[in-house]
Amino acid sequence: MDIDVLRPRDLTAGQVDHWRALQSADPSVDSPFLSPLWAQSVERVQGGEDPGLRVAVLRSRQGDCGFMAVRAGPFTAMAPGAPMCDYQGLVAEPGVTLDPRRLVRALGVGRFDFSHMLEDQTAFQRFMRGLDRSFLVTVPDGYEAYATERRAAGVGVLKDTDKKRRKVEREIGPSVFTADSRSQEDFDTLIRWKREQLHATGQTDIFAVDWTLNLLRDLFAQRDPEFGGVLYTLHLGGRLATAHLHLHGRSVIHAWMIAHDCELERYSPGLLLFQDILKWMDGTPYNTLDLGPGDYRFKRELANAHRGIAHGFVGVPSPAALMRGAAYSVRAAAEALPLGAMSELPGKAMRRLDIVRGLR
């Protein structure tokens, strides 16, 4: 097994088609974040002569058999488009195996950090240092079957959402749902709301650098039937109440950028819009709404399936690998102590540093 390393823009049309065909054949990797078009989109917007986007192409005697995109710097590699990238993983033909250390050496770095590696990526399992989960809503039989299943499970979120919709329509006005909106004004409002939300909660402003906003604009403009950004909006009484910019793959919609008008928060406009999206999915190619990582109540209540994700790193003998290993040792020691929120500080510091690294 050989590994060729290419820039995303240098992939041939045949390689892109093969990569996408592998995704279509394997639902476990049918995510827009694992698409060749994600890597190419990120490379387009990150600017500079060479922003470091790379694709490791696995090659057997029969030809190309696997693809994995990363962003490689002088010493380390990470997810392409981090911290905007929710999943990482190898897209490959069945039975293809990869030694992750060979991947690191082929990239010319000391280590590869991952934060949202798909748990079922067997090649990387021994390098995983912690597990989390993403929340999924699967609707293979349509919205009504899903709603029946949620009621049978004793979850009342959809019933409560129906009540809130009736209440807001009495008090504010009719609700109007738009799928695949092309409104530039609503797109701009979403970004403004999202930045306000990040500031209010003390999170890093991911839009403080140009490439992140340019990436959203690029994805919003894409019209590929199996990849791109889709803007969903909900107006209440003629007023924009919430907007979601989600990514879509072949059969998956991935919840991504979500924000709402804080003055209408008591009506839970975000839940109203999620319900509209799930109803709209009937009759479309989409059978899964991936709510992504992050343990929030609305995700727990809407989700009827989960996907395991992991954080960790793959290193070869190098100062970069030693530093990451030491950081994980401190993190593990802190998390083993009964210190409450204090035990989480090293992990939070690592995540915050990774966000800053990715935005550069």
Coordinates of C-alpha atoms in Angstrom, one line a residue:
M1 CA 0.0 0.0 0.0
D2 CA 1.5 3.3 -1.1
I3 CA 0.4 6.8 0.1
D4 CA 0.4 9.7 -2.3
V5 CA -0.1 13.2 -0.9
L6 CA -1.8 15.8 -3.1
R7 CA -3.4 19.2 -2.7
P8 CA -7.2 19.0 -3.0
R9 CA -7.1 21.1 -6.1
D10 CA -4.8 18.6 -7.8
L11 CA -7.2 15.7 -7.5
T12 CA -8.2 14.4 -10.9
A13 CA -11.9 14.3 -11.8
G14 CA -11.7 10.5 -11.7
Q15 CA -10.3 10.6 -8.2
V16 CA -13.1 12.9 -7.0
D17 CA -15.7 10.7 -8.6
H18 CA -14.2 7.6 -7.0
W19 CA -14.0 9.2 -3.6
R20 CA -17.7 10.3 -3.8
A21 CA -18.7 6.8 -5.0
L22 CA -17.0 5.3 -2.0
Q23 CA -19.1 7.6 0.2
S24 CA -22.3 6.7 -1.6
A25 CA -21.6 3.0 -1.0
D26 CA -20.9 3.3 2.8
P27 CA -23.5 5.2 4.9
S28 CA -21.1 5.4 7.8
V29 CA -18.9 8.0 5.9
D30 CA -21.7 9.8 4.0
S31 CA -21.0 13.1 5.7
P32 CA -20.3 16.4 3.9
F33 CA -17.2 16.9 6.1
L34 CA -15.7 13.7 4.5
S35 CA -16.4 14.8 1.0
P36 CA -13.6 15.8 -1.4
L37 CA -15.6 19.0 -2.1
W38 CA -15.3 20.0 1.6
A39 CA -11.5 19.8 1.3
Q40 CA -11.5 21.7 -2.0
S41 CA -13.8 24.4 -0.5
V42 CA -11.6 24.9 2.5
E43 CA -8.5 25.2 0.3
R44 CA -10.2 27.8 -1.9
V45 CA -11.0 30.1 1.0
Q46 CA -8.0 29.8 3.3
G47 CA -5.9 32.0 1.2
G48 CA -2.1 32.2 0.8
E49 CA 0.0 30.4 -1.7
D50 CA -0.4 27.1 0.1
P51 CA -2.7 26.9 3.2
G52 CA -1.5 23.3 3.9
L53 CA -4.6 21.4 2.8
R54 CA -3.6 17.8 1.8
V55 CA -5.2 14.6 0.7
A56 CA -3.6 11.3 1.5
V57 CA -4.5 9.0 -1.4
L58 CA -4.0 5.3 -0.6
R59 CA -3.0 3.3 -3.6
S60 CA -2.9 -0.5 -4.2
R61 CA -1.8 -2.4 -7.2
Q62 CA -5.3 -2.0 -8.6
G63 CA -5.3 1.8 -8.2
D64 CA -6.6 4.4 -5.7
C65 CA -8.5 2.8 -2.8
G66 CA -8.8 5.4 -0.1
F67 CA -8.8 9.1 0.6
M68 CA -8.3 11.2 3.7
A69 CA -8.0 15.0 3.9
V70 CA -6.1 16.9 6.5
R71 CA -4.5 20.3 7.0
A72 CA -0.7 19.9 7.5
G73 CA 1.6 22.5 9.1
P74 CA 5.3 22.4 9.7
F75 CA 5.0 20.1 12.7
T76 CA 1.4 18.9 13.1
A77 CA -1.7 18.0 11.1
M78 CA -5.3 18.4 12.0
A79 CA -8.8 18.3 10.4
P80 CA -9.3 20.2 7.2
G81 CA -11.3 23.3 8.1
A82 CA -10.9 22.9 11.9
P83 CA -12.6 24.1 14.0
M84 CA -15.5 24.2 11.5
C85 CA -15.2 20.5 10.7
D86 CA -17.4 18.1 12.7
Y87 CA -16.1 14.8 11.5
Q88 CA -12.8 13.2 10.5
G89 CA -12.1 9.8 8.9
L90 CA -10.8 7.7 6.1
V91 CA -13.0 7.0 3.1
A92 CA -11.8 3.8 1.6
E93 CA -12.8 0.6 -0.2
P94 CA -13.9 -2.3 2.1
G95 CA -11.1 -4.2 3.7
V96 CA -8.5 -1.4 3.1
T97 CA -6.3 -1.0 6.1
L98 CA -4.1 2.0 7.0
D99 CA -1.2 2.4 9.5
P100 CA -1.8 5.9 10.8
R101 CA 1.9 6.3 11.6
R102 CA 2.6 5.9 7.9
L103 CA 0.1 8.6 7.2
V104 CA 1.9 10.9 9.6
R105 CA 5.2 10.2 8.0
A106 CA 3.8 10.7 4.5
L107 CA 2.6 14.1 5.6
G108 CA 6.0 15.1 6.9
V109 CA 4.8 16.0 10.4
G110 CA 5.4 14.8 13.9
R111 CA 1.8 14.2 14.8
F112 CA -1.8 14.2 13.6
D113 CA -4.4 15.6 16.0
F114 CA -8.0 14.5 15.7
S115 CA -11.0 15.8 17.7
H116 CA -14.0 14.3 16.0
M117 CA -12.7 11.0 14.5
L118 CA -15.5 8.5 13.7
E119 CA -15.3 5.9 16.4
D120 CA -15.7 3.0 14.0
Q121 CA -12.5 4.0 12.1
T122 CA -10.7 0.9 13.3
A123 CA -7.2 2.0 12.1
F124 CA -7.3 4.9 14.6
Q125 CA -9.0 3.2 17.6
R126 CA -5.7 2.5 19.5
F127 CA -4.9 6.2 19.2
M128 CA -8.1 7.4 20.7
R129 CA -7.9 9.1 24.1
G130 CA -11.5 9.8 24.8
L131 CA -15.0 9.2 23.4
D132 CA -18.0 11.4 22.8
R133 CA -21.1 11.1 20.6
S134 CA -23.0 12.9 18.0
F135 CA -26.8 12.9 17.9
L136 CA -28.8 11.7 14.9
V137 CA -32.4 11.9 13.8
T138 CA -33.1 9.1 11.3
V139 CA -36.4 9.2 9.4
P140 CA -36.3 6.4 6.9
D141 CA -40.0 6.0 7.0
G142 CA -40.9 9.7 7.2
Y143 CA -41.8 12.3 9.8
E144 CA -45.0 10.7 11.1
A145 CA -43.4 7.4 11.8
Y146 CA -40.6 9.2 13.6
A147 CA -43.1 11.2 15.6
T148 CA -44.9 8.0 16.6
E149 CA -41.6 6.5 17.7
R150 CA -40.7 9.5 19.8
R151 CA -44.1 9.4 21.6
A152 CA -43.7 5.7 22.2
A153 CA -40.3 6.4 23.8
G154 CA -42.0 8.8 26.2
V155 CA -40.4 11.9 24.6
G156 CA -42.8 14.9 24.5
V157 CA -40.6 17.3 22.6
L158 CA -42.6 17.2 19.4
K159 CA -45.9 17.6 21.2
D160 CA -44.5 20.6 23.1
T161 CA -43.2 22.1 19.8
D162 CA -46.7 21.8 18.3
K163 CA -48.1 23.7 21.3
K164 CA -45.5 26.4 21.0
R165 CA -46.2 26.8 17.3
R166 CA -49.9 27.4 18.0
K167 CA -49.0 29.8 20.7
V168 CA -46.7 31.9 18.6
E169 CA -49.1 32.0 15.7
R170 CA -51.8 33.3 18.1
E171 CA -49.5 35.9 19.6
I172 CA -47.1 36.9 16.8
G173 CA -48.5 35.7 13.5
P174 CA -48.2 32.9 11.0
S175 CA -45.1 30.7 10.7
V176 CA -43.5 30.6 7.3
F177 CA -40.8 27.9 6.6
T178 CA -38.4 28.3 3.7
A179 CA -36.1 25.5 2.6
D180 CA -33.1 26.3 0.4
S181 CA -33.6 30.0 0.9
R182 CA -31.4 32.2 -1.3
S183 CA -31.9 35.4 0.8
Q184 CA -28.6 37.2 1.3
E185 CA -30.3 39.3 4.0
D186 CA -31.3 36.3 6.1
F187 CA -27.8 34.8 5.6
D188 CA -26.2 37.9 6.9
T189 CA -28.6 38.0 9.8
L190 CA -27.7 34.5 10.7
I191 CA -24.0 35.4 10.8
R192 CA -24.7 38.5 13.0
W193 CA -26.8 36.5 15.4
K194 CA -24.1 33.7 15.6
R195 CA -21.4 36.2 16.4
E196 CA -23.5 37.8 19.1
Q197 CA -24.2 34.4 20.5
L198 CA -20.4 33.5 20.6
H199 CA -19.6 36.8 22.3
A200 CA -22.4 36.4 24.9
T201 CA -21.3 32.9 25.9
G202 CA -17.6 33.8 26.0
Q203 CA -16.6 31.5 23.1
T204 CA -14.0 32.2 20.5
D205 CA -15.3 34.3 17.6
I206 CA -14.6 31.9 14.8
F207 CA -15.5 34.7 12.3
A208 CA -12.7 36.9 13.5
V209 CA -10.6 35.6 10.6
D210 CA -11.7 36.0 7.0
W211 CA -11.5 32.4 5.8
T212 CA -14.3 31.1 8.0
L213 CA -16.9 33.6 6.7
N214 CA -15.7 33.1 3.2
L215 CA -16.2 29.4 3.6
L216 CA -19.8 29.8 4.6
R217 CA -20.3 32.1 1.6
D218 CA -18.7 29.6 -0.7
L219 CA -20.8 26.7 0.6
F220 CA -24.0 28.8 0.5
A221 CA -23.3 29.5 -3.2
Q222 CA -22.7 25.8 -4.1
R223 CA -25.4 24.0 -6.1
D224 CA -24.0 20.5 -6.2
P225 CA -26.8 18.0 -5.7
E226 CA -24.8 16.0 -3.2
F227 CA -22.8 18.7 -1.4
G228 CA -23.1 22.3 -0.2
G229 CA -24.7 24.6 2.3
V230 CA -28.5 25.0 2.6
L231 CA -30.2 27.9 4.3
Y232 CA -33.4 27.1 6.2
T233 CA -35.4 30.0 7.6
L234 CA -38.5 30.5 9.8
H235 CA -40.4 33.7 9.8
L236 CA -43.0 34.4 12.5
G237 CA -45.5 37.1 11.7
G238 CA -43.4 38.3 8.8
R239 CA -40.2 38.6 11.0
L240 CA -37.2 36.3 10.7
A241 CA -37.2 34.3 13.9
T242 CA -34.4 31.8 13.2
A243 CA -32.1 30.7 10.4
H244 CA -30.0 27.5 10.0
L245 CA -27.2 27.0 7.5
H246 CA -26.8 23.2 7.3
L247 CA -24.5 21.1 5.1
H248 CA -25.9 18.3 3.0
G249 CA -24.4 15.2 1.6
R250 CA -26.1 12.5 -0.5
S251 CA -28.6 11.4 2.1
V252 CA -27.6 13.4 5.2
I253 CA -28.3 16.9 6.3
H254 CA -25.8 18.0 8.9
A255 CA -26.9 20.7 11.4
W256 CA -24.2 23.3 11.4
M257 CA -24.7 27.1 11.9
I258 CA -27.8 27.8 14.0
A259 CA -29.0 31.1 15.6
H260 CA -32.3 32.9 16.4
D261 CA -33.8 36.2 17.4
C262 CA -33.2 36.3 21.2
E263 CA -36.4 38.4 21.6
L264 CA -38.4 35.3 20.4
E265 CA -36.5 32.8 22.4
R266 CA -39.5 31.9 24.6
Y267 CA -41.2 30.3 21.6
S268 CA -38.2 28.0 20.9
P269 CA -37.9 29.0 17.2
G270 CA -34.9 26.7 16.7
L271 CA -37.0 23.7 17.6
L272 CA -39.8 24.9 15.4
L273 CA -37.4 25.1 12.5
F274 CA -35.9 21.7 13.1
Q275 CA -39.5 20.2 13.1
D276 CA -40.2 21.9 9.8
I277 CA -37.0 20.5 8.3
L278 CA -37.8 17.0 9.4
K279 CA -41.3 17.3 7.9
W280 CA -39.8 18.7 4.7
M281 CA -37.4 15.8 4.4
D282 CA -40.3 13.5 3.4
G283 CA -40.0 12.9 -0.3
T284 CA -36.4 14.1 -0.5
P285 CA -33.2 12.0 -0.8
Y286 CA -32.4 12.8 2.9
N287 CA -33.1 10.2 5.6
T288 CA -30.9 11.6 8.4
L289 CA -30.6 14.9 10.2
D290 CA -27.2 14.8 11.9
L291 CA -27.4 17.2 14.9
G292 CA -23.6 16.8 15.4
P293 CA -21.6 16.7 18.7
G294 CA -22.5 18.7 21.8
D295 CA -24.7 17.4 24.6
Y296 CA -27.7 19.7 24.6
R297 CA -31.2 18.9 25.8
F298 CA -32.9 19.5 22.4
K299 CA -30.5 17.1 20.8
R300 CA -31.1 14.4 23.3
E301 CA -34.9 14.7 22.9
L302 CA -34.9 14.9 19.1
A303 CA -32.3 12.2 18.5
N304 CA -33.2 8.5 17.9
A305 CA -29.7 7.4 17.1
H306 CA -26.1 8.2 17.9
R307 CA -22.7 8.1 16.4
G308 CA -19.5 7.7 18.4
I309 CA -16.7 10.2 17.9
A310 CA -13.2 10.3 19.5
H311 CA -10.3 12.6 20.2
G312 CA -6.7 11.7 20.3
F313 CA -3.5 11.9 18.2
V314 CA -1.2 9.8 16.2
G315 CA 2.5 10.6 16.6
V316 CA 5.9 9.5 15.4
P317 CA 9.1 10.1 17.5
S318 CA 9.2 13.9 17.6
P319 CA 9.0 16.9 20.0
A320 CA 5.5 17.6 18.7
A321 CA 4.3 14.1 19.7
L322 CA 6.0 14.3 23.1
M323 CA 4.3 17.7 23.8
R324 CA 0.9 16.3 23.0
G325 CA 1.5 13.1 25.0
A326 CA 2.4 15.2 28.0
A327 CA -0.7 17.4 27.6
Y328 CA -2.9 14.3 27.5
S329 CA -1.2 12.9 30.6
V330 CA -2.0 16.1 32.5
R331 CA -5.5 16.0 31.3
A332 CA -6.0 12.4 32.3
A333 CA -4.6 13.0 35.7
A334 CA -6.9 16.0 36.3
E335 CA -10.0 14.2 35.0
A336 CA -9.3 11.3 37.4
L337 CA -9.4 13.7 40.5
P338 CA -12.7 14.5 42.2
L339 CA -12.4 18.2 41.6
G340 CA -15.7 18.9 39.9
A341 CA -15.4 21.6 37.2
M342 CA -11.7 22.0 38.0
S343 CA -11.0 18.6 36.6
E344 CA -12.2 19.7 33.2
L345 CA -9.8 22.7 32.9
P346 CA -6.9 20.9 31.1
G347 CA -9.3 19.5 28.5
K348 CA -11.0 22.8 27.9
A349 CA -7.6 24.5 27.5
M350 CA -6.5 21.9 24.9
R351 CA -9.8 22.4 23.0
R352 CA -9.5 26.2 23.1
L353 CA -5.9 26.0 21.9
D354 CA -6.9 23.7 19.0
I355 CA -9.5 26.2 18.0
V356 CA -7.0 29.0 17.9
R357 CA -4.5 26.8 15.9
G358 CA -7.2 25.9 13.4
L359 CA -8.2 29.5 12.8
R360 CA -4.7 30.6 11.9

